[in-house]
XYZ file of C-alpha atoms in Angstrom:
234
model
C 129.316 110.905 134.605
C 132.336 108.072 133.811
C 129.718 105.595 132.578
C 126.257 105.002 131.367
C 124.133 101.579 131.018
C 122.098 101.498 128.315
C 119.831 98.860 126.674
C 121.277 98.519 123.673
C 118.339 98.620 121.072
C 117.944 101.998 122.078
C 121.336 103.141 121.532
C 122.402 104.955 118.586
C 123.828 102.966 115.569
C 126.824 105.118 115.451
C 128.149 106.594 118.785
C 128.805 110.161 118.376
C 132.523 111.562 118.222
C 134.558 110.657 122.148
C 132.147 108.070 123.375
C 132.540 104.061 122.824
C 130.961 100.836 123.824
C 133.372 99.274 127.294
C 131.056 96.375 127.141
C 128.306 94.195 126.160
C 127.317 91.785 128.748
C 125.290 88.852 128.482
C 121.924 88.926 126.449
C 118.923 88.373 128.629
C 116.055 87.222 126.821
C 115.964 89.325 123.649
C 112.129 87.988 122.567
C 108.842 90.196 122.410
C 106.331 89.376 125.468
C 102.620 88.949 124.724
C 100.622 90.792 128.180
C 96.733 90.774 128.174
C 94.646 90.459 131.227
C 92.099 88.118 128.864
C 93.720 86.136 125.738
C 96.477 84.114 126.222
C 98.069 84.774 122.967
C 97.688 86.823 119.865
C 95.961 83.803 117.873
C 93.208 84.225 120.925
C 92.166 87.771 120.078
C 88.647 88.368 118.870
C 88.619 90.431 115.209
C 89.805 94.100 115.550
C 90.793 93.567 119.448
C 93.104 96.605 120.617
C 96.525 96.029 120.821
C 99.120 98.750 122.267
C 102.213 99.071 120.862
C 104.628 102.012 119.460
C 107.298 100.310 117.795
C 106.848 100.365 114.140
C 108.879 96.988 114.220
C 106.083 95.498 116.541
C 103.937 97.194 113.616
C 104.291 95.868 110.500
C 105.286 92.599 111.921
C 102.157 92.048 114.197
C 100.034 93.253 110.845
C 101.326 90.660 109.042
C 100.444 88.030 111.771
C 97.099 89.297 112.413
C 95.994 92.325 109.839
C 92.655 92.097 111.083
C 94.055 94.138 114.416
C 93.442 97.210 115.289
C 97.150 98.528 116.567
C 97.295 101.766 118.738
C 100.374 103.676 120.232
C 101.154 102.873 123.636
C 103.730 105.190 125.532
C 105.102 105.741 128.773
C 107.617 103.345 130.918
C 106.518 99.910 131.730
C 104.515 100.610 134.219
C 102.423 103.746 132.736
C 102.153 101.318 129.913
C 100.819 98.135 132.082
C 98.157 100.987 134.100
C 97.032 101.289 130.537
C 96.651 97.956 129.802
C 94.974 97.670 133.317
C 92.629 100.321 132.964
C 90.933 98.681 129.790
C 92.700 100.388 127.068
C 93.831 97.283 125.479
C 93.141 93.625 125.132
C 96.756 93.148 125.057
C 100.013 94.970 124.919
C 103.276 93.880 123.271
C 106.595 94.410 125.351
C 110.389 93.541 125.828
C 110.764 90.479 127.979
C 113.900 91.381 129.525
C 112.330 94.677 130.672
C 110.039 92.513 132.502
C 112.182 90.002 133.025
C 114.558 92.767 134.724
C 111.847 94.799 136.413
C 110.697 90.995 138.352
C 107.514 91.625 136.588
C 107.800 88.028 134.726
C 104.541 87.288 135.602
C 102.517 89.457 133.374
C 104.097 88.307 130.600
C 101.136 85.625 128.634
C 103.384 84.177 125.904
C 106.827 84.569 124.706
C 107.218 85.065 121.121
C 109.068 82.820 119.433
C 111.537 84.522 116.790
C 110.341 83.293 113.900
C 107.091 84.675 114.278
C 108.245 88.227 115.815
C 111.518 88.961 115.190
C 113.590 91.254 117.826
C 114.768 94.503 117.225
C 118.405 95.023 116.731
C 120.272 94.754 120.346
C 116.842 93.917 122.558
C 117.636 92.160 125.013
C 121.366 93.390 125.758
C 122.953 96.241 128.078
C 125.806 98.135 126.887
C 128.374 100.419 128.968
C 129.119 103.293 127.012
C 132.112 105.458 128.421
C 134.597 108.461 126.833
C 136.663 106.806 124.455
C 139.682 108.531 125.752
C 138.905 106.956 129.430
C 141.151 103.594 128.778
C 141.436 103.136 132.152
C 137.352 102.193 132.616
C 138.236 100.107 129.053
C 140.270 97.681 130.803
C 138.183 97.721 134.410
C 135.243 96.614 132.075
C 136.679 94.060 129.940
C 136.513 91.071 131.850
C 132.225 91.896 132.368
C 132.282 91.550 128.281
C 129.928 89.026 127.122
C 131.967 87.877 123.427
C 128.872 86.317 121.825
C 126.480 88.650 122.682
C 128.843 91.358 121.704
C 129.254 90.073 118.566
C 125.588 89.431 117.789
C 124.663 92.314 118.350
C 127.252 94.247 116.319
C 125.949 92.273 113.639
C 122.452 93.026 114.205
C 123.551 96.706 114.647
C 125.440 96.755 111.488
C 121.871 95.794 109.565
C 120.199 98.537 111.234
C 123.280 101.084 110.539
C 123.340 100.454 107.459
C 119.644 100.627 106.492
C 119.778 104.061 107.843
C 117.603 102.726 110.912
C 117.268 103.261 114.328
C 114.526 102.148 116.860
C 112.118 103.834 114.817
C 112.206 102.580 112.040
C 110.345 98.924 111.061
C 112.963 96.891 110.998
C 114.040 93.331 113.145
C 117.376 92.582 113.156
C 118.266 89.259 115.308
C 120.959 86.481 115.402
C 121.039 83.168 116.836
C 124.457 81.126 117.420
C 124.432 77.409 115.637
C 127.839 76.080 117.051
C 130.556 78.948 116.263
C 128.470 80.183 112.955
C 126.108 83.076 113.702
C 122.921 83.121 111.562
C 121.807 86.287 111.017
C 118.056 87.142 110.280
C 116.097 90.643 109.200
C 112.943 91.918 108.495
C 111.536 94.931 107.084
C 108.002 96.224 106.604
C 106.881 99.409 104.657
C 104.851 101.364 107.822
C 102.996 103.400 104.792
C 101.503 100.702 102.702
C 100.453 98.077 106.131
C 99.196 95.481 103.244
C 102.745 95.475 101.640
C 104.348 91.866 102.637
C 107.416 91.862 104.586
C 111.047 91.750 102.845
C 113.134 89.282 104.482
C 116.698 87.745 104.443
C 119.340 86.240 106.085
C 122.946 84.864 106.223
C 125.477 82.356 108.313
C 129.129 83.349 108.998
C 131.682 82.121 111.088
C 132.446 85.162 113.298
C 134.734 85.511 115.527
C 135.251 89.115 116.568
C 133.460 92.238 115.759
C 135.033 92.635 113.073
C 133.424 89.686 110.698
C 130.102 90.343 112.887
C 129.669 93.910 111.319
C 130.464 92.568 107.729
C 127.735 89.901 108.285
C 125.243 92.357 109.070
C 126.458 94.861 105.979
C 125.636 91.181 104.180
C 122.229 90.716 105.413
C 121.424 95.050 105.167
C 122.798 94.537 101.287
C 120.200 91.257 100.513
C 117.550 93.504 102.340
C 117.949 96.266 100.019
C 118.537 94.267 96.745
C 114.854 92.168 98.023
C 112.850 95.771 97.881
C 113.829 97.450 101.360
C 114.489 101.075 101.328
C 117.288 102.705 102.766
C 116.286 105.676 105.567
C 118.795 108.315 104.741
């Protein structure tokens, strides 16, 4: 192969030796979608309703929303996952809106959450070409489909998760929002073992403007993580 797409919150933090990033291109919607055949939110949900997720993320932030819920895995692509939801399993499932978004399946989605109730995972949202890093001829045909702010948001989320030792699963959100040309960067972590344990938060502003002062913001926001109780994965 000369390329591969990837959504980005499932790529690795650190690309392994002779591959690199061409491009980011412009974020779709990077938010968690509420789906439920019944309840038109999460606030809606009768005590210990079924809710389908696997992301740990989606885990320890939906506990501390709603601890009351009972949270089961939920696996298989989009649409094994939506049979599921069909077929009973759930009262509601928790998703990526740009999947659906992507997959014209908008209409299942219930309710959009906004980010300051479920934070996104590091890179949700965005699509990444990955090529060989000594292909510099595909560098320069993909430069001009590079999206610069969502590039450099989510570097900066991607630093957070890098340098927490994370990857998608581990039970972290990493997500940042542009205010003018400053980038405010917010995380969350949540202790999957101890599900009563509150959530350790943080966040910081920078001006950014290349990838280069993106990563060090999100080595700023992993460090005030760490120093507010998170633990490093090693």
């Amino acid at each position: 192969a000369d390329l591969a797409v990837h959504s980005l919150k499932d790529v690795p933090m650190e690309l392994p030796a002779g591959f690199a990033l061409a491009a980011v291109l412009e974020r779709e919607d990077p938010r968690d979608a509420w789906v439920s055949n019944q309840y038109g939110s999460i606030n809606d949900l009768p005590q210990d309703a079924i809710v389908g997720t696997s992301s740990l993320r989606r885990q320890v932030l939906l506990r501390a929303l709603r601890p009351d819920l009972d949270i089961q895995p939920l696996r298989g692509n989009v649409n094994t996952r939506l049979r599921k939801l069909d077929d009973g399993q759930y009262d509601g499932i928790v998703l990526a809106a740009a999947g659906l978004k992507r997959l014209a399946m908008q209409e299942r989605i219930r309710y959009e959450f906004d980010t300051n109730t479920m934070l996104p995972a590091a890179g949700q949202g965005a699509l990444g070409i990955e090529i060989r890093s000594d292909r510099s001829d595909l560098m320069a045909l993909f430069a001009g489909m590079a999206h610069a702010n969502s590039w450099q948001t989510v570097t900066a989320e991607r630093a957070v998760s890098r340098c927490m030792g994370g990857s998608c699963s581990m039970p972290l959100a990493a997500h940042g929002e542009w205010q003018g040309n400053t980038l405010r960067l917010r995380a969350a972590w949540g202790d999957e073992m101890q599900p009563n344990a509150p959530l350790v938060r943080a966040e910081a502003t920078a001006t950014v403007t290349d990838l280069v002062s993106a990563d060090a913001l999100g080595q700023q926001v992993a460090q005030l993580l760490q120093q507010a109780g998170a633990q490093v994965r090693r």
